[in-house]
Short mmCIF file of C-alpha atoms and ligand atoms in Angstrom, two decimals:
data_model
loop_
_atom_site.label_atom_id
_atom_site.label_comp_id
_atom_site.label_asym_id
_atom_site.label_seq_id
_atom_site.Cartn_x
_atom_site.Cartn_y
_atom_site.Cartn_z
CA UNK A 1 100.17 -25.17 41.34
CA UNK A 2 98.78 -22.10 40.81
CA UNK A 3 97.59 -18.91 42.66
CA UNK A 4 93.16 -17.89 43.57
CA UNK A 5 92.67 -14.63 44.83
CA UNK A 6 88.38 -13.23 44.83
CA UNK A 7 88.78 -9.35 44.15
CA UNK A 8 85.93 -6.58 44.73
CA UNK A 9 84.57 -3.79 46.26
CA UNK A 10 82.55 -3.42 50.16
CA UNK A 11 80.58 -1.10 47.86
CA UNK A 12 76.60 -1.84 47.23
CA UNK A 13 76.88 -3.71 43.50
CA UNK A 14 74.58 -6.65 45.41
CA UNK A 15 72.16 -5.27 46.23
CA UNK A 16 70.43 -4.99 43.00
CA UNK A 17 71.08 -9.53 42.66
CA UNK A 18 69.49 -11.64 43.43
CA UNK A 19 71.58 -11.50 46.84
CA UNK A 20 71.29 -8.31 47.35
CA UNK A 21 67.67 -9.57 48.94
CA UNK A 22 69.46 -11.79 51.51
CA UNK A 23 71.93 -9.36 52.79
CA UNK A 24 72.39 -5.51 52.70
CA UNK A 25 75.51 -4.43 51.73
CA UNK A 26 76.71 -1.87 54.13
CA UNK A 27 75.96 -4.58 57.54
CA UNK A 28 79.83 -7.57 57.97
CA UNK A 29 77.53 -9.97 57.07
CA UNK A 30 77.94 -10.01 54.06
CA UNK A 31 81.75 -9.69 54.01
CA UNK A 32 82.09 -12.04 56.33
CA UNK A 33 80.15 -14.78 54.83
CA UNK A 34 82.27 -14.60 52.12
CA UNK A 35 85.15 -14.22 52.99
CA UNK A 36 84.39 -17.08 55.03
CA UNK A 37 83.89 -19.51 51.59
CA UNK A 38 87.03 -17.62 49.92
CA UNK A 39 88.47 -19.45 53.02
CA UNK A 40 86.71 -22.89 52.88
CA UNK A 41 87.78 -23.75 48.02
CA UNK A 42 91.63 -22.11 50.25
CA UNK A 43 91.74 -19.42 48.30
CA UNK A 44 94.98 -17.10 48.77
CA UNK A 45 92.93 -13.88 49.29
CA UNK A 46 89.90 -10.97 49.52
CA UNK A 47 91.24 -8.27 48.04
CA UNK A 48 89.75 -5.46 47.83
CA UNK A 49 89.29 -1.53 45.12
CA UNK A 50 89.16 0.95 46.77
CA UNK A 51 88.71 5.04 45.58
CA UNK A 52 88.44 8.18 47.86
CA UNK A 53 86.03 10.24 45.98
CA UNK A 54 83.01 10.10 43.91
CA UNK A 55 83.90 10.77 40.37
CA UNK A 56 82.25 14.01 37.93
CA UNK A 57 84.26 13.72 34.88
CA UNK A 58 81.62 11.72 33.41
CA UNK A 59 78.71 13.87 31.76
CA UNK A 60 80.60 16.67 34.34
CA UNK A 61 78.28 15.61 37.29
CA UNK A 62 78.44 13.32 39.99
CA UNK A 63 74.95 12.56 39.14
CA UNK A 64 75.45 8.64 37.31
CA UNK A 65 77.87 7.69 40.09
CA UNK A 66 74.79 8.86 42.91
CA UNK A 67 72.26 7.24 41.37
CA UNK A 68 73.45 4.12 39.94
CA UNK A 69 75.29 3.52 43.73
CA UNK A 70 78.49 3.30 41.44
CA UNK A 71 81.88 4.45 42.99
CA UNK A 72 80.48 4.17 46.53
CA UNK A 73 82.73 2.03 48.90
CA UNK A 74 83.07 1.02 52.49
CA UNK A 75 86.86 2.14 53.78
CA UNK A 76 88.51 -1.28 53.22
CA UNK A 77 90.58 -1.38 56.05
CA UNK A 78 87.58 -2.03 59.11
CA UNK A 79 85.95 -4.24 56.60
CA UNK A 80 88.32 -6.94 56.39
CA UNK A 81 89.10 -6.44 60.97
CA UNK A 82 86.07 -7.62 60.14
CA UNK A 83 86.43 -10.21 57.52
CA UNK A 84 89.30 -11.47 59.63
CA UNK A 85 87.13 -11.26 63.00
CA UNK A 86 85.63 -14.22 61.69
CA UNK A 87 88.35 -16.52 59.26
CA UNK A 88 91.83 -18.02 60.37
CA UNK A 89 93.41 -17.98 57.04
CA UNK A 90 92.82 -16.38 54.13
CA UNK A 91 94.67 -12.83 53.24
CA UNK A 92 93.41 -9.79 53.74
CA UNK A 93 94.09 -6.83 50.57
CA UNK A 94 92.93 -3.20 51.39
CA UNK A 95 93.90 -0.37 48.28
CA UNK A 96 95.02 2.58 50.39
CA UNK A 97 95.91 4.95 48.37
CA UNK A 98 100.16 6.12 49.19
CA UNK A 99 99.04 10.14 47.86
CA UNK A 100 95.97 10.95 50.42
CA UNK A 101 97.54 8.46 53.61
CA UNK A 102 99.99 10.37 56.19
CA UNK A 103 103.06 6.66 56.12
CA UNK A 104 103.45 7.10 60.12
CA UNK A 105 99.04 6.31 59.95
CA UNK A 106 99.01 4.30 56.62
CA UNK A 107 102.35 2.32 58.43
CA UNK A 108 100.45 2.10 62.57
CA UNK A 109 97.18 1.30 60.90
CA UNK A 110 98.11 -1.99 58.80
CA UNK A 111 100.72 -3.29 61.29
CA UNK A 112 97.52 -3.37 64.06
CA UNK A 113 95.91 -4.99 61.54
CA UNK A 114 98.09 -8.09 60.45
CA UNK A 115 98.57 -8.32 64.48
CA UNK A 116 94.55 -8.59 65.03
CA UNK A 117 94.40 -10.91 61.46
CA UNK A 118 97.80 -13.25 62.39
CA UNK A 119 99.55 -11.87 59.69
CA UNK A 120 97.39 -12.30 56.88
CA UNK A 121 96.67 -8.95 55.81
CA UNK A 122 98.29 -6.84 52.39
CA UNK A 123 98.25 -3.60 51.42
CA UNK A 124 97.31 -2.92 47.31
CA UNK A 125 98.91 0.30 47.04
CA UNK A 126 97.53 2.99 44.91
CA UNK A 127 99.06 6.26 43.77
CA UNK A 128 95.68 7.30 42.80
CA UNK A 129 93.94 9.21 39.62
CA UNK A 130 91.95 11.54 41.12
CA UNK A 131 90.34 12.54 44.68
CA UNK A 132 93.02 15.81 45.62
CA UNK A 133 89.69 18.19 44.92
CA UNK A 134 88.87 16.00 48.14
CA UNK A 135 91.75 16.85 50.50
CA UNK A 136 92.23 20.62 49.26
CA UNK A 137 95.71 19.74 47.34
CA UNK A 138 95.73 19.47 42.87
CA UNK A 139 97.12 16.17 42.03
CA UNK A 140 100.72 15.13 41.84
CA UNK A 141 101.40 14.12 37.85
CA UNK A 142 101.32 10.70 36.91
CA UNK A 143 105.50 9.43 37.57
CA UNK A 144 105.77 11.57 40.13
CA UNK A 145 103.04 9.92 42.09
CA UNK A 146 105.52 7.51 41.89
CA UNK A 147 108.41 8.87 43.09
CA UNK A 148 107.17 9.74 46.19
CA UNK A 149 105.49 6.83 45.95
CA UNK A 150 108.49 4.67 46.14
CA UNK A 151 110.49 6.76 49.41
CA UNK A 152 107.16 6.03 50.81
CA UNK A 153 107.35 2.54 50.72
CA UNK A 154 110.80 3.16 51.81
CA UNK A 155 109.32 5.07 55.20
CA UNK A 156 107.06 1.95 56.15
CA UNK A 157 109.35 -0.66 55.52
CA UNK A 158 111.76 2.07 57.78
CA UNK A 159 108.62 2.60 60.62
CA UNK A 160 107.98 -1.43 60.22
CA UNK A 161 111.63 -2.14 61.13
CA UNK A 162 111.99 0.36 64.25
CA UNK A 163 110.77 -2.31 66.01
CA UNK A 164 112.90 -5.76 66.53
CA UNK A 165 111.08 -8.27 65.90
CA UNK A 166 113.04 -9.99 69.74
CA UNK A 167 112.01 -6.56 71.93
CA UNK A 168 108.89 -6.88 72.87
CA UNK A 169 109.92 -9.21 76.17
CA UNK A 170 106.60 -9.09 78.54
CA UNK A 171 108.47 -10.11 81.59
CA UNK A 172 106.05 -10.13 84.68
CA UNK A 173 108.75 -10.68 87.03
CA UNK A 174 110.87 -7.53 86.34
CA UNK A 175 107.85 -5.83 84.46
CA UNK A 176 109.81 -5.18 81.32
CA UNK A 177 107.65 -4.70 78.60
CA UNK A 178 110.28 -4.16 75.21
CA UNK A 179 114.43 -3.87 75.22
CA UNK A 180 114.51 -0.38 74.52
CA UNK A 181 118.02 -1.15 72.88
CA UNK A 182 115.83 -2.84 70.13
CA UNK A 183 113.07 0.45 69.32
CA UNK A 184 115.20 2.49 66.73
CA UNK A 185 114.45 6.19 66.12
CA UNK A 186 114.25 6.24 62.20
CA UNK A 187 114.57 9.57 60.90
CA UNK A 188 114.27 9.69 58.48
CA UNK A 189 114.30 12.73 55.55
CA UNK A 190 113.23 12.87 52.49
CA UNK A 191 112.61 14.53 49.78
CA UNK A 192 108.80 14.14 50.23
CA UNK A 193 108.21 12.97 54.16
CA UNK A 194 109.93 12.98 57.49
CA UNK A 195 109.62 11.55 60.62
CA UNK A 196 111.09 10.28 63.71
CA UNK A 197 109.99 6.97 64.97
CA UNK A 198 110.11 4.30 66.11
CA UNK A 199 106.46 3.22 65.47
CA UNK A 200 103.49 3.32 68.35
CA UNK A 201 102.77 -0.54 67.16
CA UNK A 202 105.57 -3.22 67.86
CA UNK A 203 106.84 -5.99 65.38
CA UNK A 204 104.74 -6.98 63.36
CA UNK A 205 103.40 -11.57 63.09
CA UNK A 206 104.43 -10.11 58.84
CA UNK A 207 106.75 -7.57 59.57
CA UNK A 208 105.42 -5.50 57.02
CA UNK A 209 102.37 -6.58 54.52
CA UNK A 210 102.51 -8.59 51.62
CA UNK A 211 102.46 -5.34 49.06
CA UNK A 212 100.27 -5.15 46.04
CA UNK A 213 100.61 -3.27 43.34
CA UNK A 214 98.48 -2.64 39.95
CA UNK A 215 100.67 -0.17 37.00
CA UNK A 216 101.21 -1.37 34.17
CA UNK A 217 102.84 1.83 32.36
CA UNK A 218 106.49 1.62 32.32
CA UNK A 219 106.47 3.73 35.58
CA UNK A 220 105.02 1.45 37.39
CA UNK A 221 106.87 -1.51 36.44
CA UNK A 222 110.28 -0.16 38.26
CA UNK A 223 107.61 0.69 41.34
CA UNK A 224 106.35 -3.10 41.68
CA UNK A 225 110.06 -4.47 40.45
CA UNK A 226 111.37 -2.31 43.72
CA UNK A 227 107.86 -2.63 46.28
CA UNK A 228 105.60 -5.37 45.44
CA UNK A 229 105.53 -8.63 46.64
CA UNK A 230 102.54 -9.02 43.68
CA UNK A 231 101.12 -7.52 40.64
CA UNK A 232 97.91 -7.60 39.76
CA UNK A 233 97.24 -7.05 36.38
CA UNK A 234 94.31 -7.06 33.36
CA UNK A 235 95.35 -8.88 30.35
CA UNK A 236 92.48 -10.12 27.62
CA UNK A 237 94.95 -13.11 26.00
CA UNK A 238 97.86 -15.73 26.83
CA UNK A 239 99.15 -13.42 24.47
CA UNK A 240 100.04 -10.56 26.27
CA UNK A 241 100.30 -12.28 29.54
CA UNK A 242 103.46 -14.52 28.87
CA UNK A 243 104.39 -10.33 26.79
CA UNK A 244 103.45 -8.52 30.64
CA UNK A 245 104.99 -11.79 32.84
CA UNK A 246 108.50 -11.98 30.47
CA UNK A 247 108.66 -7.60 30.68
CA UNK A 248 108.31 -7.99 33.88
CA UNK A 249 110.41 -10.77 34.85
CA UNK A 250 112.65 -9.54 33.14
CA UNK A 251 113.22 -6.03 34.44
CA UNK A 252 112.68 -7.85 38.36
CA UNK A 253 116.13 -10.17 36.82
CA UNK A 254 117.31 -6.63 35.53
CA UNK A 255 116.82 -5.31 39.39
CA UNK A 256 118.46 -8.00 41.29
CA UNK A 257 115.96 -10.19 42.96
CA UNK A 258 114.77 -12.77 42.40
CA UNK A 259 111.85 -13.91 39.15
CA UNK A 260 110.07 -15.52 41.26
CA UNK A 261 110.37 -13.15 44.33
CA UNK A 262 107.74 -11.49 42.31
CA UNK A 263 104.49 -13.09 42.06
CA UNK A 264 101.34 -11.68 39.18
CA UNK A 265 97.66 -12.00 39.12
CA UNK A 266 95.53 -12.19 36.19
CA UNK A 267 91.99 -11.18 36.78
CA UNK A 268 89.70 -13.74 35.05
CA UNK A 269 85.44 -13.33 35.32
CA UNK A 270 84.20 -16.95 34.61
CA UNK A 271 81.02 -17.12 32.44
CA UNK A 272 79.94 -21.48 33.43
CA UNK A 273 77.58 -23.63 32.13
CA UNK A 274 76.59 -27.55 33.71
CA UNK A 275 76.55 -28.51 29.99
CA UNK A 276 78.56 -26.52 27.10
CA UNK A 277 75.11 -25.43 25.96
CA UNK A 278 74.34 -23.99 28.61
CA UNK A 279 77.67 -22.21 29.18
CA UNK A 280 76.82 -21.16 25.86
CA UNK A 281 73.81 -19.37 26.68
CA UNK A 282 75.21 -17.91 29.48
CA UNK A 283 77.73 -16.08 27.56
CA UNK A 284 75.72 -14.38 25.01
CA UNK A 285 73.64 -13.11 27.91
CA UNK A 286 76.23 -12.17 29.85
CA UNK A 287 77.38 -9.97 26.60
CA UNK A 288 73.38 -8.41 25.83
CA UNK A 289 74.32 -7.16 29.80
CA UNK A 290 76.68 -4.96 28.52
CA UNK A 291 75.87 -1.32 29.94
CA UNK A 292 77.23 0.79 27.72
CA UNK A 293 76.72 3.86 29.74
CA UNK A 294 78.11 2.51 32.86
CA UNK A 295 81.32 0.59 30.41
CA UNK A 296 81.39 5.29 29.78
CA UNK A 297 81.34 6.43 32.90
CA UNK A 298 83.61 3.95 34.98
CA UNK A 299 86.27 4.05 32.10
CA UNK A 300 85.59 7.98 32.39
CA UNK A 301 86.30 7.27 35.87
CA UNK A 302 89.66 4.69 34.97
CA UNK A 303 91.78 7.24 32.33
CA UNK A 304 91.40 10.73 33.88
CA UNK A 305 88.67 11.54 30.19
CA UNK A 306 85.15 12.93 29.05
CA UNK A 307 84.70 9.34 27.64
CA UNK A 308 80.66 10.93 26.36
CA UNK A 309 82.77 13.36 24.43
CA UNK A 310 84.21 10.23 21.57
CA UNK A 311 82.18 8.75 18.49
CA UNK A 312 80.31 5.89 19.87
CA UNK A 313 81.62 3.11 16.80
CA UNK A 314 84.54 4.08 16.06
CA UNK A 315 87.69 3.47 18.05
CA UNK A 316 90.08 5.53 20.23
CA UNK A 317 91.75 8.05 18.96
CA UNK A 318 95.95 5.95 19.12
CA UNK A 319 97.22 8.98 20.52
CA UNK A 320 94.75 10.15 23.07
CA UNK A 321 96.47 11.02 26.19
CA UNK A 322 95.18 10.23 30.01
CA UNK A 323 96.35 11.06 33.36
CA UNK A 324 94.71 7.47 35.03
CA UNK A 325 95.56 4.42 34.09
CA UNK A 326 97.91 4.38 30.88
CA UNK A 327 97.86 0.71 30.50
CA UNK A 328 93.52 0.99 30.80
CA UNK A 329 94.74 2.88 27.96
CA UNK A 330 97.08 0.63 25.93
CA UNK A 331 95.18 -2.45 26.72
CA UNK A 332 92.26 -1.16 24.84
CA UNK A 333 94.03 0.66 21.38
CA UNK A 334 97.75 -1.40 21.55
CA UNK A 335 96.27 -4.73 20.97
CA UNK A 336 92.37 -4.63 21.17
CA UNK A 337 92.85 -1.13 18.79
CA UNK A 338 90.24 -2.65 16.65
CA UNK A 339 87.71 -2.31 19.10
CA UNK A 340 84.74 0.23 18.71
CA UNK A 341 84.18 2.59 21.44
CA UNK A 342 81.05 1.22 21.85
CA UNK A 343 82.28 -3.03 22.29
CA UNK A 344 84.94 -1.36 24.61
CA UNK A 345 82.30 0.28 27.15
CA UNK A 346 80.29 -2.52 26.94
CA UNK A 347 82.83 -4.29 27.51
CA UNK A 348 84.13 -2.43 30.28
CA UNK A 349 80.62 -2.65 32.28
CA UNK A 350 80.45 -6.91 32.00
CA UNK A 351 84.42 -5.98 33.98
CA UNK A 352 85.86 -8.44 31.68
CA UNK A 353 89.34 -9.21 30.96
CA UNK A 354 90.35 -12.25 29.67
CA UNK A 355 86.87 -13.33 28.77
CA UNK A 356 86.55 -17.08 29.56
CA UNK A 357 82.98 -19.27 28.90
CA UNK A 358 82.56 -23.35 29.03
CA UNK A 359 81.61 -25.85 31.71
CA UNK A 360 83.82 -26.42 35.01
CA UNK A 361 86.00 -29.01 34.02
CA UNK A 362 86.42 -26.08 30.33
CA UNK A 363 87.21 -23.29 32.10
CA UNK A 364 89.75 -25.42 34.29
CA UNK A 365 91.44 -26.32 31.25
CA UNK A 366 91.46 -21.91 29.93
CA UNK A 367 93.27 -21.80 33.34
CA UNK A 368 96.30 -24.37 33.54
CA UNK A 369 96.60 -23.20 29.73
CA UNK A 370 97.62 -19.50 30.45
CA UNK A 371 99.12 -20.47 34.21
CA UNK A 372 101.90 -22.21 31.59
CA UNK A 373 101.48 -20.39 29.34
CA UNK A 374 101.08 -17.13 30.21
CA UNK A 375 103.54 -16.94 33.03
CA UNK A 376 101.16 -16.10 35.75
CA UNK A 377 101.79 -17.63 39.36
CA UNK A 378 97.83 -16.79 40.02
CA UNK A 379 93.93 -15.77 38.73
CA UNK A 380 91.87 -12.79 40.49
CA UNK A 381 88.34 -14.03 40.52
CA UNK A 382 86.78 -9.72 39.02
CA UNK A 383 83.99 -10.12 41.08
CA UNK A 384 81.43 -7.98 42.22
CA UNK A 385 82.68 -9.54 45.88
CA UNK A 386 78.97 -9.67 46.47
CA UNK A 387 77.36 -10.93 43.79
CA UNK A 388 77.47 -14.15 46.58
CA UNK A 389 75.62 -17.09 44.41
CA UNK A 390 78.83 -16.09 42.11
CA UNK A 391 80.61 -17.20 44.37
CA UNK A 392 79.17 -20.04 45.56
CA UNK A 393 79.19 -21.52 42.16
CA UNK A 394 82.73 -21.24 41.77
CA UNK A 395 83.90 -22.53 45.23
CA UNK A 396 81.19 -25.36 44.80
CA UNK A 397 81.71 -26.63 40.99
CA UNK A 398 84.94 -24.44 39.56
CA UNK A 399 87.58 -25.09 42.16
CA UNK A 400 86.91 -28.31 43.30
CA UNK A 401 87.72 -29.59 39.31
CA UNK A 402 90.70 -27.86 39.67
CA UNK A 403 92.03 -29.50 42.68
CA UNK A 404 90.73 -32.95 41.09
CA UNK A 405 93.77 -32.18 39.00
CA UNK A 406 96.72 -30.79 41.40
CA UNK A 407 96.59 -27.36 40.00
CA UNK A 408 95.16 -25.66 43.66
CA UNK A 409 96.22 -26.68 46.99
CA UNK A 410 94.29 -28.29 48.54
CA UNK A 411 94.56 -27.54 52.66
CA UNK A 412 96.26 -24.07 54.19
CA UNK A 413 100.50 -25.47 54.92
CA UNK A 414 100.96 -21.39 56.88
CA UNK A 415 99.13 -18.97 58.70
CA UNK A 416 99.98 -16.47 57.60
CA UNK A 417 99.63 -14.32 53.42
CA UNK A 418 103.05 -14.69 52.74
CA UNK A 419 103.34 -17.80 53.69
CA UNK A 420 100.10 -18.41 51.77
CA UNK A 421 101.87 -16.64 48.45
CA UNK A 422 104.65 -18.26 48.95
CA UNK A 423 104.09 -21.67 49.21
CA UNK A 424 104.73 -22.96 45.98
C1 FMN B 501 93.88 -5.05 38.84
C2 FMN B 501 94.07 -3.60 38.68
C3 FMN B 501 92.91 -2.79 39.66
C4 FMN B 501 93.45 -2.04 40.00
N1 FMN B 501 92.80 -1.26 41.01
C5 FMN B 501 92.95 0.17 42.58
C6 FMN B 501 91.82 0.55 43.05
O1 FMN B 501 91.18 -0.41 43.56
N2 FMN B 501 91.52 1.36 43.57
C7 FMN B 501 92.44 3.13 42.67
O2 FMN B 501 92.46 4.10 42.91
N3 FMN B 501 93.21 2.72 41.37
C8 FMN B 501 93.22 1.24 40.70
N4 FMN B 501 93.82 0.28 40.20
C9 FMN B 501 94.75 1.15 38.63
C10 FMN B 501 96.29 1.12 39.51
O3 FMN B 501 96.72 1.68 40.86
C11 FMN B 501 97.03 2.16 38.87
O4 FMN B 501 96.86 3.28 39.45
C12 FMN B 501 96.88 2.19 38.26
O5 FMN B 501 96.93 0.96 37.33
C13 FMN B 501 98.50 3.20 36.99
O6 FMN B 501 99.44 3.06 37.26
P1 FMN B 501 100.01 2.89 35.82
O7 FMN B 501 99.94 4.59 35.09
O8 FMN B 501 100.96 2.02 36.05
O9 FMN B 501 99.33 1.59 34.18
C14 FMN B 501 93.97 0.04 39.56
C15 FMN B 501 94.37 -0.83 38.48
C16 FMN B 501 94.37 -2.33 38.17
C17 FMN B 501 95.23 -3.13 36.91
#
């Protein structure tokens, strides 16, 4: 079987969609209802992308992003807390930047969330490509950000392990809360971080939150092999998935890890119709909705490069150097090098990665093929979280077909996210 997740943002992306009249995105209800529906569909997780700054690259200002409510977000962690309060099994993943959060506070925050959610928390580790201006700091270079992140994760692991799982006694007769011999200082002295410990949050149900990351560059992949339980990636074809999966599994094995201990999830956003004709029609309407300016603003943010200076009707320069998501640039200059910037911008504005459209049966065929041939462990729907109507369609039409074929779970066997992810 393969895994399914829901990937989105905590921002005002639904206010113009039909569900925008039903929900106020600033309030918890939309997030709780999305979590409940993903849980009813027996998905593994709901995940939030995040960023700590309104970009100012596209056309040299924040105007486009503010005017369009783009890159405006609630903090994902309290949002996940509200969702955890309304659910029992669904995993909840927050994106948090290890470049800006002090490691002790992040370890404490996620340890607490893991307790409050009974072991359903994941952390999408990002090194952030921007935002230093909000913390009075220069952004470290791309690969140095990963060097710091390696040390950061090691420190967090030592903090989460500073309490033995059996340290807490809570013996009411003797009044002893915990056994000090099972709680240790860590005296971590690294190149970037120092920390005495122990953590003042006791060992949590999963001990460590599930670690997710999305690096696609060679350095990003090395970080994944050393630290991640799951990688999320954007690939435009089964062939690209196959290349990336075998590359990453090869590196995982070379690092002495069981290749199956690192799950790989690919982004999808199927456009569905009740008949092939309806699906075709919806697909063309979907493509026609591509918004070049939105795509350019998104790409300028992702690549950390103002795209407004390039000719829209030419491909991106093959020798372009960017500080942002190198993997995103490679996606367009390597496998899709023929696409013009206008086509790329439309593709990005539609959040398209692996284009799929058809009836639920046809989409199930495509996913089954991508799973078997692409080396995927699962897929995450990359649709704007609050588009409730799309979620209803996916959970009431597509997932029942996948369950009937035995391709995805019908019932949870575990209660914690790590149990869901490593159930198969
Ligand atoms: C599927 C996916 C989701 C991502 N989500 C976020 C995010 O929410 N916030 C963020 O700052 N970066 C996000 N990124 C960027 C990555 O964390 C990482 O910084 C980027 O992929 C650069 O890695 P690379 O240079 O190794 O390719 C995402 C990337 C991918 C592929």
